[in-house]
């Protein structure tokens, strides 16, 4: 298969973005469909992106005093029903675990999220202020009976982490909620090269049972938004329903204040849709499973293989995720393959370059080629990756800036929403959100901490109360 | 609570080993029961042991060319039934996923193990010898509808890793099977301080669908064995059932040869039951979540807290998992607490010692105390941990040696089995295994690569064919 043919199998983004996305997920071997409808297989190349995200976050969680646990994958129905808003939010999506013998007793719900399991456990193990705070996290998969499947974005099972913490004071819990939002935001800056917009969700969009929900939102290439993570402040609602109490220093018995926060394999989808191009994936260097691929040109020549191996070993030694492809495919095939897979850096090791003591380095995101002295590769690599990461972040940020609009009238809003992007508008409240959703399927992404752009809500004609960032979303 | 009271809450091992074990799992806060019967909560201290095991193994797997993936937690019933032996082995234990709406279509089995998912995926993605080998692993939880629950040892859901590989040749697959067995054995030597016995399982005891099953077996303090991990060679049985074929270099289409291997959170149980004593857990230093605890004596004195903090920072800096307990509990309470939790090294920082420039270091496994110059703590720590690890390994090995017997007659076998331990006996085959199991509930742990100890099987009176290591097992 030659270069051209390989690339042609991926639909162009502007022709059909959804098809481009699905093509890429499959062709780049990130995932595959399972024969159980709505369940996907995370293939090595896709799973490795998740592992890099896990490693980053797990370190940050532990540095900030969190501990990992593992709760069962099932919840008894009576436990699940203890917090009413929560049940209402999740009931339509729940799946159950049963056996042929029917000896499972009470109906067992397969976790769609684990708030109630953590609540019950906390109620049991906490009795004194000395036991607080408890800051737990778990890495697991959850099941929600979604009707549609879109790789990494929506399906019946997904991988995620869910943090659940309890605190003595409201202030401490609120700080935790925002601290973890900030960790997620930093993940975008440090690893994913994605400029998230962060903010509080409207009452309508907040999590079932939360007092406040904050989110990180990302803008995809097609102008649609993707909610990429959430952090919730629960107040004492769950604590009261589940009786999580402690004796304080003043000897009074009080309820705890609670948070939860999570990100999922949706983030893989965000990386694909923010950075990818018509040739395939473009993976930011710090999250890429393979950061550098070495391709020997005329690999039958001993000096080419010797130099390739030497380079491979020294890059590996230096801690890079590097691959040497010495298979018997043509260089052209390999170029197209690793472009499609979005490997950040390609190093060609050819006899002509070698004669001059150099190799050719190509960066995936801008296809810039440069000749680098063979002995300088290690020295220049940190800068190559850093520049690439910064370029990608800047490009994504420009995309956000260029596609963020302000609507002073509802007509302008409706016209603009068809073009995609974020639209700021000041609205009266939930009534306006419902009208907008019904009219043009756009939703409030976050409440902006910005002054009103109009005093009157263009949708309802009532007094505007808050400025909202709207978008159509995945 | 004083020292004595705390320890008294744990049943002594010789009084009731099973109760000692359960007491310890709960009191050391390794786990808790969930309200869904048969499902447990892995608490931070227990889960951290698993994380250390995961880290060790994941590195070894990746170094040896394996890649992680994630398969769905469900298997369609038709897929599950493709390999007959496998179905027969697992059918009684399967659980299903259902929904209220019943729109899940075909019955979905919640994975008890994922062979068939890997097989189906491999059949889809492999077509040429160039695609081989595929060496995948996954970390996940599986569900088996066990009737009894014993923390970490038996329950309805457990955490594990399952490796699944396919190869061009039988020789390569057989090598993989033994290589991974060897990785598990090395885990015992390097991390868990457990001397495993490794070997092949008898036909009766092998895994459903395997040609050969190898296991690592450990001997618990009470003389019962614990199967702690398995590695299977499948031949081409699954490959034929699932049509995993490739075109070889010679253009012929052939079936692959396959392996699978796994260890689970059972290993936590092994660590507890091999090393623990009547005061509580004894955790080998390289797997312990907290390796060193620093306890300030008279913490109100500024020089004590200053020295404690300094020590904490330098140990943390040096890469140790260290905890400084400056809570307002008494030193006596803390001593008992961390003894019970099996923290390998305790450092007491007291004003009198400090005046002499020293601190008191106590190692958990032998309660040996030594005065170490404050400035030498970092320098001596590697040796303290190494010695402790080696001591624990040696002690466990001595226990195995002292409790391994050879039976020349079935009467001797039956008498000895009541005392526990491993018993070697040469038997005629499965007929003898069935009799032994019915008579004294002992099972063949592994086939020993040793000469026959008797020519005639003491159980059946027939010609002996192999020497087996028997034990009662968890």
PDB file of C-alpha atoms in Angstrom, chain B residues 168-265:
ATOM      1  CA  UNK B 168       3.876 -18.423  15.326  1.00  0.00           C
ATOM      2  CA  UNK B 169       5.322 -21.546  16.841  1.00  0.00           C
ATOM      3  CA  UNK B 170       4.607 -23.974  19.632  1.00  0.00           C
ATOM      4  CA  UNK B 171       8.153 -23.505  20.928  1.00  0.00           C
ATOM      5  CA  UNK B 172       7.743 -19.750  21.182  1.00  0.00           C
ATOM      6  CA  UNK B 173       4.404 -20.060  23.002  1.00  0.00           C
ATOM      7  CA  UNK B 174       5.825 -22.649  25.392  1.00  0.00           C
ATOM      8  CA  UNK B 175       8.760 -20.362  26.128  1.00  0.00           C
ATOM      9  CA  UNK B 176       6.374 -17.481  26.811  1.00  0.00           C
ATOM     10  CA  UNK B 177       4.362 -19.655  29.225  1.00  0.00           C
ATOM     11  CA  UNK B 178       7.469 -20.494  31.220  1.00  0.00           C
ATOM     12  CA  UNK B 179       8.952 -16.996  30.970  1.00  0.00           C
ATOM     13  CA  UNK B 180       5.881 -15.496  32.586  1.00  0.00           C
ATOM     14  CA  UNK B 181       5.856 -18.193  35.257  1.00  0.00           C
ATOM     15  CA  UNK B 182       9.397 -17.143  35.931  1.00  0.00           C
ATOM     16  CA  UNK B 183       8.399 -13.461  36.194  1.00  0.00           C
ATOM     17  CA  UNK B 184       5.848 -14.467  38.844  1.00  0.00           C
ATOM     18  CA  UNK B 185       8.406 -16.552  40.676  1.00  0.00           C
ATOM     19  CA  UNK B 186      10.788 -13.604  40.630  1.00  0.00           C
ATOM     20  CA  UNK B 187       8.041 -11.350  42.030  1.00  0.00           C
ATOM     21  CA  UNK B 188       8.087 -13.633  45.050  1.00  0.00           C
ATOM     22  CA  UNK B 189      11.841 -13.359  45.392  1.00  0.00           C
ATOM     23  CA  UNK B 190      12.181  -9.623  44.717  1.00  0.00           C
ATOM     24  CA  UNK B 191       9.077  -8.083  46.231  1.00  0.00           C
ATOM     25  CA  UNK B 192       6.926 -10.402  48.333  1.00  0.00           C
ATOM     26  CA  UNK B 193       9.709 -12.351  50.060  1.00  0.00           C
ATOM     27  CA  UNK B 194       7.779 -15.518  49.272  1.00  0.00           C
ATOM     28  CA  UNK B 195       9.530 -18.672  48.037  1.00  0.00           C
ATOM     29  CA  UNK B 196       7.044 -20.047  45.531  1.00  0.00           C
ATOM     30  CA  UNK B 197       7.072 -23.632  44.390  1.00  0.00           C
ATOM     31  CA  UNK B 198       6.563 -23.646  40.636  1.00  0.00           C
ATOM     32  CA  UNK B 199       5.473 -26.503  38.453  1.00  0.00           C
ATOM     33  CA  UNK B 200       2.935 -27.972  36.099  1.00  0.00           C
ATOM     34  CA  UNK B 201      -0.603 -28.779  37.203  1.00  0.00           C
ATOM     35  CA  UNK B 202      -2.075 -32.245  36.778  1.00  0.00           C
ATOM     36  CA  UNK B 203      -4.704 -32.868  34.083  1.00  0.00           C
ATOM     37  CA  UNK B 204      -7.358 -32.724  36.755  1.00  0.00           C
ATOM     38  CA  UNK B 205      -6.262 -29.362  38.105  1.00  0.00           C
ATOM     39  CA  UNK B 206      -5.422 -27.555  34.893  1.00  0.00           C
ATOM     40  CA  UNK B 207      -7.333 -24.545  33.540  1.00  0.00           C
ATOM     41  CA  UNK B 208     -10.475 -25.040  31.457  1.00  0.00           C
ATOM     42  CA  UNK B 209      -9.257 -25.219  27.856  1.00  0.00           C
ATOM     43  CA  UNK B 210      -5.509 -25.306  28.505  1.00  0.00           C
ATOM     44  CA  UNK B 211      -3.085 -27.929  27.231  1.00  0.00           C
ATOM     45  CA  UNK B 212      -0.846 -27.270  30.192  1.00  0.00           C
ATOM     46  CA  UNK B 213      -1.183 -25.110  33.270  1.00  0.00           C
ATOM     47  CA  UNK B 214       1.782 -24.038  35.402  1.00  0.00           C
ATOM     48  CA  UNK B 215       1.381 -22.473  38.805  1.00  0.00           C
ATOM     49  CA  UNK B 216       3.194 -20.697  41.576  1.00  0.00           C
ATOM     50  CA  UNK B 217       2.203 -22.126  44.946  1.00  0.00           C
ATOM     51  CA  UNK B 218       2.942 -20.696  48.359  1.00  0.00           C
ATOM     52  CA  UNK B 219       2.787 -22.334  51.772  1.00  0.00           C
ATOM     53  CA  UNK B 220       0.901 -20.349  54.379  1.00  0.00           C
ATOM     54  CA  UNK B 221       1.807 -20.221  58.072  1.00  0.00           C
ATOM     55  CA  UNK B 222      -0.983 -22.704  58.883  1.00  0.00           C
ATOM     56  CA  UNK B 223       0.442 -25.300  56.490  1.00  0.00           C
ATOM     57  CA  UNK B 224      -2.146 -24.814  53.780  1.00  0.00           C
ATOM     58  CA  UNK B 225      -1.122 -24.013  50.221  1.00  0.00           C
ATOM     59  CA  UNK B 226      -2.291 -21.044  48.202  1.00  0.00           C
ATOM     60  CA  UNK B 227      -2.243 -21.117  44.421  1.00  0.00           C
ATOM     61  CA  UNK B 228      -0.867 -17.648  43.797  1.00  0.00           C
ATOM     62  CA  UNK B 229      -0.712 -17.406  40.028  1.00  0.00           C
ATOM     63  CA  UNK B 230      -0.985 -19.491  36.876  1.00  0.00           C
ATOM     64  CA  UNK B 231       0.472 -19.553  33.379  1.00  0.00           C
ATOM     65  CA  UNK B 232      -1.248 -21.562  30.662  1.00  0.00           C
ATOM     66  CA  UNK B 233      -0.108 -23.015  27.366  1.00  0.00           C
ATOM     67  CA  UNK B 234      -3.143 -23.404  25.106  1.00  0.00           C
ATOM     68  CA  UNK B 235      -1.640 -24.955  22.003  1.00  0.00           C
ATOM     69  CA  UNK B 236      -3.957 -24.155  19.081  1.00  0.00           C
ATOM     70  CA  UNK B 237      -7.225 -25.200  20.716  1.00  0.00           C
ATOM     71  CA  UNK B 238      -8.661 -21.726  21.138  1.00  0.00           C
ATOM     72  CA  UNK B 239      -7.090 -20.621  17.844  1.00  0.00           C
ATOM     73  CA  UNK B 240      -9.040 -23.342  16.044  1.00  0.00           C
ATOM     74  CA  UNK B 241     -12.282 -22.597  17.864  1.00  0.00           C
ATOM     75  CA  UNK B 242     -11.926 -18.867  17.156  1.00  0.00           C
ATOM     76  CA  UNK B 243     -10.202 -19.134  13.783  1.00  0.00           C
ATOM     77  CA  UNK B 244      -7.040 -17.197  14.639  1.00  0.00           C
ATOM     78  CA  UNK B 245      -5.011 -17.792  11.497  1.00  0.00           C
ATOM     79  CA  UNK B 246      -2.158 -16.144   9.669  1.00  0.00           C
ATOM     80  CA  UNK B 247      -0.312 -16.546   6.417  1.00  0.00           C
ATOM     81  CA  UNK B 248       3.186 -17.738   7.172  1.00  0.00           C
ATOM     82  CA  UNK B 249       6.387 -16.911   5.269  1.00  0.00           C
ATOM     83  CA  UNK B 250       5.878 -20.142   3.321  1.00  0.00           C
ATOM     84  CA  UNK B 251       2.456 -18.805   2.218  1.00  0.00           C
ATOM     85  CA  UNK B 252       0.618 -21.514   4.161  1.00  0.00           C
ATOM     86  CA  UNK B 253      -2.241 -20.450   6.388  1.00  0.00           C
ATOM     87  CA  UNK B 254      -1.712 -21.665   9.951  1.00  0.00           C
ATOM     88  CA  UNK B 255      -3.279 -21.394  13.378  1.00  0.00           C
ATOM     89  CA  UNK B 256      -1.411 -19.528  16.098  1.00  0.00           C
ATOM     90  CA  UNK B 257      -0.175 -20.965  19.402  1.00  0.00           C
ATOM     91  CA  UNK B 258      -1.470 -19.275  22.492  1.00  0.00           C
ATOM     92  CA  UNK B 259      -0.817 -18.571  26.171  1.00  0.00           C
ATOM     93  CA  UNK B 260      -2.490 -16.809  29.056  1.00  0.00           C
ATOM     94  CA  UNK B 261      -1.281 -16.027  32.566  1.00  0.00           C
ATOM     95  CA  UNK B 262      -2.507 -14.136  35.564  1.00  0.00           C
ATOM     96  CA  UNK B 263      -2.055 -13.159  39.165  1.00  0.00           C
ATOM     97  CA  UNK B 264      -4.628 -11.507  41.358  1.00  0.00           C
ATOM     98  CA  UNK B 265      -5.201  -9.730  44.653  1.00  0.00           C
TER      99      UNK B 265
END
